[in-house]
PDB file of C-alpha atoms in Angstrom:
ATOM      1  CA  UNK F  16      -3.274   8.048   7.983  1.00 87.00           C
ATOM      2  CA  UNK F  17      -1.847  10.544  10.409  1.00 90.00           C
ATOM      3  CA  UNK F  18      -5.291  11.671  11.564  1.00 93.00           C
ATOM      4  CA  UNK F  19      -6.346   8.185  12.300  1.00 93.00           C
ATOM      5  CA  UNK F  20      -3.220   7.512  14.195  1.00 94.00           C
ATOM      6  CA  UNK F  21      -4.206  10.242  16.754  1.00 96.00           C
ATOM      7  CA  UNK F  22      -7.300   8.209  17.633  1.00 96.00           C
ATOM      8  CA  UNK F  23      -7.062   6.200  20.852  1.00 96.00           C
ATOM      9  CA  UNK F  24      -9.198   3.394  19.428  1.00 97.00           C
ATOM     10  CA  UNK F  25      -7.185   2.985  16.272  1.00 96.00           C
ATOM     11  CA  UNK F  26      -3.920   1.182  15.221  1.00 96.00           C
ATOM     12  CA  UNK F  27      -2.306   2.286  11.870  1.00 97.00           C
ATOM     13  CA  UNK F  28      -0.094   0.234   9.816  1.00 97.00           C
ATOM     14  CA  UNK F  29       1.772   2.079   7.010  1.00 95.00           C
ATOM     15  CA  UNK F  30       2.363   0.297   3.673  1.00 96.00           C
ATOM     16  CA  UNK F  31       2.904  -3.250   4.894  1.00 97.00           C
ATOM     17  CA  UNK F  32       3.158  -4.519   1.322  1.00 97.00           C
ATOM     18  CA  UNK F  33       5.736  -2.177   0.034  1.00 96.00           C
ATOM     19  CA  UNK F  34       8.440  -4.813   0.296  1.00 96.00           C
ATOM     20  CA  UNK F  35       6.238  -7.141  -1.685  1.00 96.00           C
ATOM     21  CA  UNK F  36       5.994  -4.543  -4.392  1.00 94.00           C
ATOM     22  CA  UNK F  37       9.603  -3.867  -4.640  1.00 93.00           C
ATOM     23  CA  UNK F  38      10.317  -7.644  -5.056  1.00 94.00           C
ATOM     24  CA  UNK F  39       7.655  -7.836  -7.863  1.00 93.00           C
ATOM     25  CA  UNK F  40       7.628  -4.349  -9.343  1.00 88.00           C
ATOM     26  CA  UNK F  41       7.166  -4.374 -13.214  1.00 84.00           C
ATOM     27  CA  UNK F  42       9.462  -1.426 -13.817  1.00 81.00           C
ATOM     28  CA  UNK F  43      13.257  -0.715 -13.237  1.00 83.00           C
ATOM     29  CA  UNK F  44      12.452   2.288 -11.235  1.00 84.00           C
ATOM     30  CA  UNK F  45      14.903   2.773  -8.360  1.00 84.00           C
ATOM     31  CA  UNK F  46      13.061   3.575  -5.064  1.00 86.00           C
ATOM     32  CA  UNK F  47      14.896   5.539  -2.399  1.00 85.00           C
ATOM     33  CA  UNK F  48      15.383   3.434   0.694  1.00 91.00           C
ATOM     34  CA  UNK F  49      14.392   0.166  -1.114  1.00 92.00           C
ATOM     35  CA  UNK F  50      17.082  -1.793   0.606  1.00 94.00           C
ATOM     36  CA  UNK F  51      15.825  -0.810   4.138  1.00 96.00           C
ATOM     37  CA  UNK F  52      12.188  -1.596   3.228  1.00 96.00           C
ATOM     38  CA  UNK F  53      13.104  -5.041   1.918  1.00 95.00           C
ATOM     39  CA  UNK F  54      15.174  -5.799   4.972  1.00 96.00           C
ATOM     40  CA  UNK F  55      12.345  -4.661   7.202  1.00 96.00           C
ATOM     41  CA  UNK F  56       9.581  -6.378   5.125  1.00 96.00           C
ATOM     42  CA  UNK F  57      10.980  -9.715   4.387  1.00 95.00           C
ATOM     43  CA  UNK F  58       7.819 -11.827   4.716  1.00 94.00           C
ATOM     44  CA  UNK F  59       5.823 -13.029   1.699  1.00 95.00           C
ATOM     45  CA  UNK F  60       2.721 -10.950   1.016  1.00 95.00           C
ATOM     46  CA  UNK F  61       0.282 -13.664   1.862  1.00 94.00           C
ATOM     47  CA  UNK F  62       1.944 -13.887   5.374  1.00 96.00           C
ATOM     48  CA  UNK F  63       1.719 -10.091   5.855  1.00 96.00           C
ATOM     49  CA  UNK F  64      -2.012 -10.250   5.002  1.00 96.00           C
ATOM     50  CA  UNK F  65      -2.543 -13.114   7.371  1.00 95.00           C
ATOM     51  CA  UNK F  66      -0.794 -11.233  10.107  1.00 95.00           C
ATOM     52  CA  UNK F  67      -3.042  -8.178   9.518  1.00 95.00           C
ATOM     53  CA  UNK F  68      -6.130 -10.262   9.668  1.00 94.00           C
ATOM     54  CA  UNK F  69      -5.299 -12.297  12.614  1.00 94.00           C
ATOM     55  CA  UNK F  70      -3.236 -10.035  14.989  1.00 95.00           C
ATOM     56  CA  UNK F  71      -4.841  -8.400  17.850  1.00 94.00           C
ATOM     57  CA  UNK F  72      -3.354  -4.875  17.896  1.00 94.00           C
ATOM     58  CA  UNK F  73      -5.251  -4.097  21.190  1.00 94.00           C
ATOM     59  CA  UNK F  74      -7.442  -1.417  19.394  1.00 95.00           C
ATOM     60  CA  UNK F  75     -10.934  -1.479  18.118  1.00 95.00           C
ATOM     61  CA  UNK F  76     -10.044  -0.096  14.630  1.00 95.00           C
ATOM     62  CA  UNK F  77      -7.207  -1.108  12.304  1.00 96.00           C
ATOM     63  CA  UNK F  78      -6.310   1.246   9.437  1.00 96.00           C
ATOM     64  CA  UNK F  79      -3.880  -0.098   6.893  1.00 96.00           C
ATOM     65  CA  UNK F  80      -2.576   2.630   4.592  1.00 95.00           C
ATOM     66  CA  UNK F  81      -1.682   0.866   1.374  1.00 93.00           C
ATOM     67  CA  UNK F  82      -0.709   2.032  -2.173  1.00 91.00           C
ATOM     68  CA  UNK F  83      -2.723   0.233  -4.834  1.00 91.00           C
ATOM     69  CA  UNK F  84       0.242  -0.829  -6.935  1.00 89.00           C
ATOM     70  CA  UNK F  85       1.705  -2.644  -3.857  1.00 93.00           C
ATOM     71  CA  UNK F  86      -0.996  -5.253  -4.412  1.00 93.00           C
ATOM     72  CA  UNK F  87       0.838  -6.652  -7.580  1.00 90.00           C
ATOM     73  CA  UNK F  88       0.641 -10.264  -8.174  1.00 90.00           C
ATOM     74  CA  UNK F  89      -1.447 -10.829  -5.170  1.00 91.00           C
ATOM     75  CA  UNK F  90      -4.774 -12.502  -4.522  1.00 91.00           C
ATOM     76  CA  UNK F  91      -7.023  -9.624  -3.513  1.00 91.00           C
ATOM     77  CA  UNK F  92     -10.027 -11.613  -2.365  1.00 92.00           C
ATOM     78  CA  UNK F  93      -9.310 -10.645   1.191  1.00 92.00           C
ATOM     79  CA  UNK F  94     -10.167  -7.079   0.403  1.00 92.00           C
ATOM     80  CA  UNK F  95     -13.797  -8.004   0.141  1.00 92.00           C
ATOM     81  CA  UNK F  96     -13.676  -8.954   3.880  1.00 91.00           C
ATOM     82  CA  UNK F  97     -12.655  -5.427   5.034  1.00 93.00           C
ATOM     83  CA  UNK F  98     -14.004  -1.897   4.663  1.00 93.00           C
ATOM     84  CA  UNK F  99     -11.952  -0.171   1.989  1.00 92.00           C
ATOM     85  CA  UNK F 100     -11.571   3.603   1.371  1.00 92.00           C
ATOM     86  CA  UNK F 101      -9.941   4.771  -1.952  1.00 90.00           C
ATOM     87  CA  UNK F 102      -8.206   8.183  -1.605  1.00 88.00           C
ATOM     88  CA  UNK F 103      -7.867   9.379  -5.201  1.00 86.00           C
ATOM     89  CA  UNK F 104      -5.572  12.354  -5.544  1.00 86.00           C
ATOM     90  CA  UNK F 105      -5.029  14.542  -8.452  1.00 88.00           C
ATOM     91  CA  UNK F 106      -2.448  12.730 -10.658  1.00 83.00           C
ATOM     92  CA  UNK F 107      -0.637  16.062 -11.399  1.00 86.00           C
ATOM     93  CA  UNK F 108       0.015  16.482  -7.651  1.00 87.00           C
ATOM     94  CA  UNK F 109       1.092  12.845  -7.182  1.00 84.00           C
ATOM     95  CA  UNK F 110       3.446  13.195 -10.258  1.00 83.00           C
ATOM     96  CA  UNK F 111       4.925  16.409  -8.931  1.00 85.00           C
ATOM     97  CA  UNK F 112       5.707  14.872  -5.530  1.00 84.00           C
ATOM     98  CA  UNK F 113       6.945  11.461  -7.013  1.00 84.00           C
ATOM     99  CA  UNK F 114       9.407  12.875  -9.617  1.00 83.00           C
ATOM    100  CA  UNK F 115      11.193  14.808  -6.861  1.00 85.00           C
ATOM    101  CA  UNK F 116      12.312  11.497  -5.295  1.00 80.00           C
ATOM    102  CA  UNK F 117      12.151   8.810  -8.007  1.00 79.00           C
ATOM    103  CA  UNK F 118      13.685   9.005 -11.461  1.00 78.00           C
ATOM    104  CA  UNK F 119      11.838   7.799 -14.571  1.00 78.00           C
ATOM    105  CA  UNK F 120       8.510   7.457 -13.024  1.00 79.00           C
ATOM    106  CA  UNK F 121       5.724   5.694 -15.058  1.00 78.00           C
ATOM    107  CA  UNK F 122       2.080   5.176 -14.448  1.00 77.00           C
ATOM    108  CA  UNK F 123       2.556   1.741 -12.844  1.00 78.00           C
ATOM    109  CA  UNK F 124       4.964   3.190 -10.282  1.00 80.00           C
ATOM    110  CA  UNK F 125       2.184   5.492  -8.997  1.00 82.00           C
ATOM    111  CA  UNK F 126      -0.523   3.015  -8.997  1.00 83.00           C
ATOM    112  CA  UNK F 127      -3.267   4.740 -11.099  1.00 83.00           C
ATOM    113  CA  UNK F 128      -3.961   1.615 -13.285  1.00 84.00           C
ATOM    114  CA  UNK F 129      -4.159  -0.576 -10.182  1.00 86.00           C
ATOM    115  CA  UNK F 130      -6.356   2.072  -8.557  1.00 88.00           C
ATOM    116  CA  UNK F 131      -8.801   2.188 -11.500  1.00 89.00           C
ATOM    117  CA  UNK F 132      -8.946  -1.704 -11.291  1.00 88.00           C
ATOM    118  CA  UNK F 133      -9.825  -1.582  -7.630  1.00 89.00           C
ATOM    119  CA  UNK F 134     -12.264   1.214  -8.019  1.00 90.00           C
ATOM    120  CA  UNK F 135     -14.128  -0.701 -10.825  1.00 91.00           C
ATOM    121  CA  UNK F 136     -14.111  -3.921  -8.742  1.00 87.00           C
TER     122      UNK F 136
END
């Protein structure tokens, strides 16, 4: 994401559906900064997707960095209309990073089940 942000022809949006995930998450995991994210991301997910699809960001390329588990309870048909790149990181590294900031992490909190679904799709 940071590399893409350095390009003059590219606009980057970082996790625009995180608020949606926090409102619908299937676990009781407490996320640091959740209140701030929910305040900043108050729109329903379908509205966020529409904004991403129809906003002219003034750049040729739009990169949206998203976590797969943030797509929970969301119609994903719009993903077929865009180019998708799945960055699949070593789960051990993700867990090591996540448990430093979030207590009681489970697989759904990290997104590997959702990532497998997207990969197979």
